[in-house]
Coordinates of C-alpha atoms and ligand atoms in Angstrom, one line a residue:
X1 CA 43.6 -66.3 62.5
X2 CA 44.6 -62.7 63.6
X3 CA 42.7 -59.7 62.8
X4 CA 44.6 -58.3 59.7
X5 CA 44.2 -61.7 58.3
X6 CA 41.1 -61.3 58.6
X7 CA 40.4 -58.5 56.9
X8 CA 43.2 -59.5 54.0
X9 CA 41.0 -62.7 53.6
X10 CA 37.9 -60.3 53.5
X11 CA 38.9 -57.9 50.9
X12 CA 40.6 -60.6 48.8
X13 CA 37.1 -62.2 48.6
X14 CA 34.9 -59.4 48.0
X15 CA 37.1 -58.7 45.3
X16 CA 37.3 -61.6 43.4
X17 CA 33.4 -61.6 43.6
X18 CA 33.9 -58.2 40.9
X19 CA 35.4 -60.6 38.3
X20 CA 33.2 -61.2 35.3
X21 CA 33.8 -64.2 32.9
X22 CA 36.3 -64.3 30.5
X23 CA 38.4 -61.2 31.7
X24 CA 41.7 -60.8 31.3
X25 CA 43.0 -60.2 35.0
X26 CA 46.1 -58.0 36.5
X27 CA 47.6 -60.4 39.6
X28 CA 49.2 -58.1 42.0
X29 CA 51.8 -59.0 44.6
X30 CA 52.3 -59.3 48.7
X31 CA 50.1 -61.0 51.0
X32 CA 46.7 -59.8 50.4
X33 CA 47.2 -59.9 46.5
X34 CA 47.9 -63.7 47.5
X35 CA 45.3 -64.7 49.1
X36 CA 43.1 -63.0 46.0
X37 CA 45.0 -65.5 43.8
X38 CA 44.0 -68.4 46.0
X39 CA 40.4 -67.0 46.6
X40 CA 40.1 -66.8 42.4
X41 CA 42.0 -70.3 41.9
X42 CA 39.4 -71.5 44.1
X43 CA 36.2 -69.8 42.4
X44 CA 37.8 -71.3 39.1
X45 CA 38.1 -74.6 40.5
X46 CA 34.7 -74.7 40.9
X47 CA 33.1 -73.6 38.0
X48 CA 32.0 -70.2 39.4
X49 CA 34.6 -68.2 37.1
X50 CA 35.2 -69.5 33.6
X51 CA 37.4 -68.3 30.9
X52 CA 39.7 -65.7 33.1
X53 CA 43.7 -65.5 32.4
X54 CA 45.7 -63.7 34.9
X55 CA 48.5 -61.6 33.9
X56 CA 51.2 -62.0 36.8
X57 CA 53.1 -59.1 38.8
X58 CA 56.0 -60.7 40.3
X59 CA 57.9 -64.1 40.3
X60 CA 55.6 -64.6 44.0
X61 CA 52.7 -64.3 42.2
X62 CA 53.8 -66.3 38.9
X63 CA 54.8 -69.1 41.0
X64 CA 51.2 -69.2 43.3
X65 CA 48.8 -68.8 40.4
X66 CA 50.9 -71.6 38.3
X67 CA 50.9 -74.1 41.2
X68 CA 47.4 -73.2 41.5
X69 CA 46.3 -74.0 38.1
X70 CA 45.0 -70.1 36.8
X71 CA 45.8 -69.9 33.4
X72 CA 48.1 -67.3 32.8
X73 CA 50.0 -65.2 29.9
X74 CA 52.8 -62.2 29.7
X75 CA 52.2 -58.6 30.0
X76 CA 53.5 -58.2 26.6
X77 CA 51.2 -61.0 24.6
X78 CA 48.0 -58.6 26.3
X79 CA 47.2 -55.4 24.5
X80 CA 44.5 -54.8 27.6
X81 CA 43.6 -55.8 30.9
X82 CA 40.3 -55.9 32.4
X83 CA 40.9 -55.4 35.8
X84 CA 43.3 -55.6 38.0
X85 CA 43.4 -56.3 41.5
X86 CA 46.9 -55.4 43.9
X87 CA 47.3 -54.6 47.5
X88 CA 49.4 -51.3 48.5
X89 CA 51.3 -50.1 51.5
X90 CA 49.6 -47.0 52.1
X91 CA 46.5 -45.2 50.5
X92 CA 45.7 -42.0 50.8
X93 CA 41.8 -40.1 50.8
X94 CA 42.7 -39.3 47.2
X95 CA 43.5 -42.8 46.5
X96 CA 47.1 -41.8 46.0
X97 CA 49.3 -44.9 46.5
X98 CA 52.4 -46.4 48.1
X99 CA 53.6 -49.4 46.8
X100 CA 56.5 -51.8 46.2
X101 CA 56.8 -53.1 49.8
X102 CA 57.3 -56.4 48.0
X103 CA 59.8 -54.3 45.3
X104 CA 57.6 -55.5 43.0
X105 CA 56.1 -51.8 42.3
X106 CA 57.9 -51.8 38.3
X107 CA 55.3 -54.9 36.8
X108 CA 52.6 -53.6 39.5
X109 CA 52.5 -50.4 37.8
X110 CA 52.6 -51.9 34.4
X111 CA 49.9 -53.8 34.8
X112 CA 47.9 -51.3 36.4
X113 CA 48.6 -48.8 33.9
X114 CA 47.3 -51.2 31.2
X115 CA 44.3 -51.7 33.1
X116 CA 40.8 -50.9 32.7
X117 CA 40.0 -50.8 35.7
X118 CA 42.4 -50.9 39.2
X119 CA 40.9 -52.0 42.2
X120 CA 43.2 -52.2 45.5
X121 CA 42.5 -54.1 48.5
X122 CA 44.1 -53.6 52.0
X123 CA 43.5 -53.4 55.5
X124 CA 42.7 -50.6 57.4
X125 CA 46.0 -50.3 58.7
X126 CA 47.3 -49.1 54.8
X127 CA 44.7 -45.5 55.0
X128 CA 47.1 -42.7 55.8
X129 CA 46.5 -39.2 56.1
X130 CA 49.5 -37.8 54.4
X131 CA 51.7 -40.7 52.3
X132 CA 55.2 -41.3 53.0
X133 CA 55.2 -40.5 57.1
X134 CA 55.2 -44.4 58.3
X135 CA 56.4 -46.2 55.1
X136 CA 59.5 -45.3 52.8
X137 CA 59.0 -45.1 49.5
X138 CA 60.6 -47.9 47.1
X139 CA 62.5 -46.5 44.1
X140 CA 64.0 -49.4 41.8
X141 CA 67.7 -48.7 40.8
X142 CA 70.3 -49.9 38.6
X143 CA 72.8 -51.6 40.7
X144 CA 75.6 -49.2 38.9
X145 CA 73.7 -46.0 39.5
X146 CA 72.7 -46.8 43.3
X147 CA 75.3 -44.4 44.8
X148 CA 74.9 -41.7 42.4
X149 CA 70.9 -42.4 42.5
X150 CA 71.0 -42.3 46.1
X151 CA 73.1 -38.7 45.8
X152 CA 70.8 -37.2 43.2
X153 CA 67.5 -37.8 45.2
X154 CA 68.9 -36.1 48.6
X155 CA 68.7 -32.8 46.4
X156 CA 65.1 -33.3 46.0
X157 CA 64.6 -33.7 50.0
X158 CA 64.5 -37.6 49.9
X159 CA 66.7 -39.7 52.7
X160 CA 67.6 -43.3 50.5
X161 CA 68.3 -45.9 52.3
X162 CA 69.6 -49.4 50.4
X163 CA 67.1 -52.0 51.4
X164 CA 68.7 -54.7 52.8
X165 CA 68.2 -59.0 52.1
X166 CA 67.3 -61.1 54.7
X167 CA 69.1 -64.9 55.1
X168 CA 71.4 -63.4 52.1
X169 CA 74.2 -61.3 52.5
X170 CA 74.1 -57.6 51.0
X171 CA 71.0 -55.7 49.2
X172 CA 67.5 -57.4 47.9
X173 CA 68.0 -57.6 44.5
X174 CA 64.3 -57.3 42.3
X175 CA 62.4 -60.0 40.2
X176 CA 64.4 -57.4 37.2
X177 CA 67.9 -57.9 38.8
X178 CA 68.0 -54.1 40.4
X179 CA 68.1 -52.9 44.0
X180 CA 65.7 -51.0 45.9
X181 CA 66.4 -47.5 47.5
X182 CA 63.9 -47.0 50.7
X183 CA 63.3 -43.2 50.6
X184 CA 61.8 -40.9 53.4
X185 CA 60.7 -37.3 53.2
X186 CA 61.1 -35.7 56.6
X187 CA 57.1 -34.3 56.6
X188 CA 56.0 -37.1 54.4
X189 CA 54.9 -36.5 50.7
X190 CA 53.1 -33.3 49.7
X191 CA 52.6 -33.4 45.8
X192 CA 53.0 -37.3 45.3
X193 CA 52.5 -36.5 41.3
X194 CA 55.2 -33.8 40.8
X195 CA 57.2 -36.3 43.1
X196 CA 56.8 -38.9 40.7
X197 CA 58.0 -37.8 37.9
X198 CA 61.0 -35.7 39.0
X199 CA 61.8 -39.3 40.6
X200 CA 61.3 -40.9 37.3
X201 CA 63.3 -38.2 35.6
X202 CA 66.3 -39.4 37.3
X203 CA 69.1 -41.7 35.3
X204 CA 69.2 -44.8 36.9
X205 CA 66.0 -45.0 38.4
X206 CA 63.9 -47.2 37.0
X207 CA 60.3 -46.9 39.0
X208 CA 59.1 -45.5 41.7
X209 CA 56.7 -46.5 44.2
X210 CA 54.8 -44.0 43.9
X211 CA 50.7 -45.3 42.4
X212 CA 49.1 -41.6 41.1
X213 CA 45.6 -41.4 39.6
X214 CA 45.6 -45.2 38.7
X215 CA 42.7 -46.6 41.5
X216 CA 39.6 -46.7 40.5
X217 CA 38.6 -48.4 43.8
X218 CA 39.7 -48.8 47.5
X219 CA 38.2 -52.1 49.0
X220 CA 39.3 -51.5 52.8
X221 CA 38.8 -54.8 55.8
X222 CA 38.2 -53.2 58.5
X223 CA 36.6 -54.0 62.1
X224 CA 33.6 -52.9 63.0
X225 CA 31.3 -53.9 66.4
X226 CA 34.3 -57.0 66.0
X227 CA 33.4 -58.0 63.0
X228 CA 35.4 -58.2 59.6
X229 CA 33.5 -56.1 57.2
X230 CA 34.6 -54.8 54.3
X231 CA 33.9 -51.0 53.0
X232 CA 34.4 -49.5 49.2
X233 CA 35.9 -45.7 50.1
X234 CA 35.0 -42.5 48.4
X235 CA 37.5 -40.8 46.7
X236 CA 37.8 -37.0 48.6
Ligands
5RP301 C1 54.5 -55.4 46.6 C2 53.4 -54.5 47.0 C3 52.3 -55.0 47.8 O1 51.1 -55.0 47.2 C4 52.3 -54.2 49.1 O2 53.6 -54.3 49.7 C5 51.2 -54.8 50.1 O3 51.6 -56.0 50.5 P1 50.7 -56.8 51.7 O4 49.4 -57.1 51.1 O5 51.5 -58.0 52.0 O6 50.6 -55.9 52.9 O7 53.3 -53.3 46.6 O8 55.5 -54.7 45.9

């Protein structure tokens, strides 16, 4: 197993080991949000974890924690979540988030926003300085509106680039039936909350990518002496 594995596998454990009996949980999406799933199917399995139900983020993660036997129920039958655990794309020392590399940011951010508590678990790769310079930021369209979307938000700065499908011909089209403009900044993001909602404010836009004062914790794999070890940041 490679390195960033590794840590995925780590942080996925360690934070599973914060769930309490009988919470309801937030699922998140992507790869280290997956092996969470299987870590928790796995702790419920054997009799560690009783009495959790999962509330999904994505069609991925609906499908994994079915097959694996989590009991599970909508976003809309929950009035509150417990906690909920996601991965992210990049995390910043304010705990200031990219996400939707999976263009599953529209649920994630529902379920986060309902949570109680929001814990995200990456590698160390994912801590950036400044958001936005490595990896684009995800903005969910309507299919109608991308052109005029795409227009609107070059007047705010932002470079939109139609994410495109592998093995299927044309753009990726979301677990909600929209596409997914890829957006760069030229020096990155400087006021990720302003940027958020002027984003939002946009018609035809349905979410952006863009995670603001929803974490309540970072859990970051890292290496350390080689060795996998796994460190809870401080927000600065
Ligand atoms: C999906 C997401 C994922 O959480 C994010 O892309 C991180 O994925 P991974 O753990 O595979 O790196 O936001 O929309």
């Amino acid at each position: 197993m490679d390195l960033q594995t590794q840590m995925k596998h780590a942080v996925a454990q360690a934070a599973v080991d914060k769930i309490q009996n009988g919470m309801v949980l937030g699922l998140g999406s992507g790869s280290t949000a997956a092996l969470m799933i299987e870590a928790l199917a796995q702790k419920i399995k054997s009799g560690v974890i009783k009495d959790v139900v999962g509330v999904t983020t994505s069609f991925q993660g609906e499908v994994l924690a079915a097959e694996l036997g989590i009991p599970l129920k909508s976003l809309s039958s929950v009035s509150q979540i417990d906690l909920a655990i996601d991965g992210a794309d990049e995390v910043d020392s304010s705990f200031q988030l990219i996400k939707g590399g999976g263009a599953c940011h529209v649920q994630e951010k529902l379920v986060a926003a309902l949570a109680k508590k929001f814990i995200v678990v990456v590698d160390s790769t994912k801590i950036v300085e400044r958001l936005n310079l490595d990896f684009k930021l995800p903005v969910e369209v309507l299919p109608s509106a991308w052109k005029q979307v795409k227009k609107t938000l070059e007047d705010l700065g932002g470079v939109g680039q139609l994410r495109m499908a592998q093995k299927k011909a044309g753009p990726i089209v979301t677990d909600q039936g929209n596409l997914i403009l890829d957006l760069t900044f030229q020096n990155g993001i400087d006021q990720p909350e302003q940027l958020e909602s002027q984003i939002n404010n946009i018609p035809g836009v349905l979410e952006n990518g863009l995670f603001v004062n929803l974490t309540d914790e970072v859990l970051v794999g890292k290496v350390e002496n080689e060795v996998v070890v796994v460190e809870s940041l401080s927000k600065i």
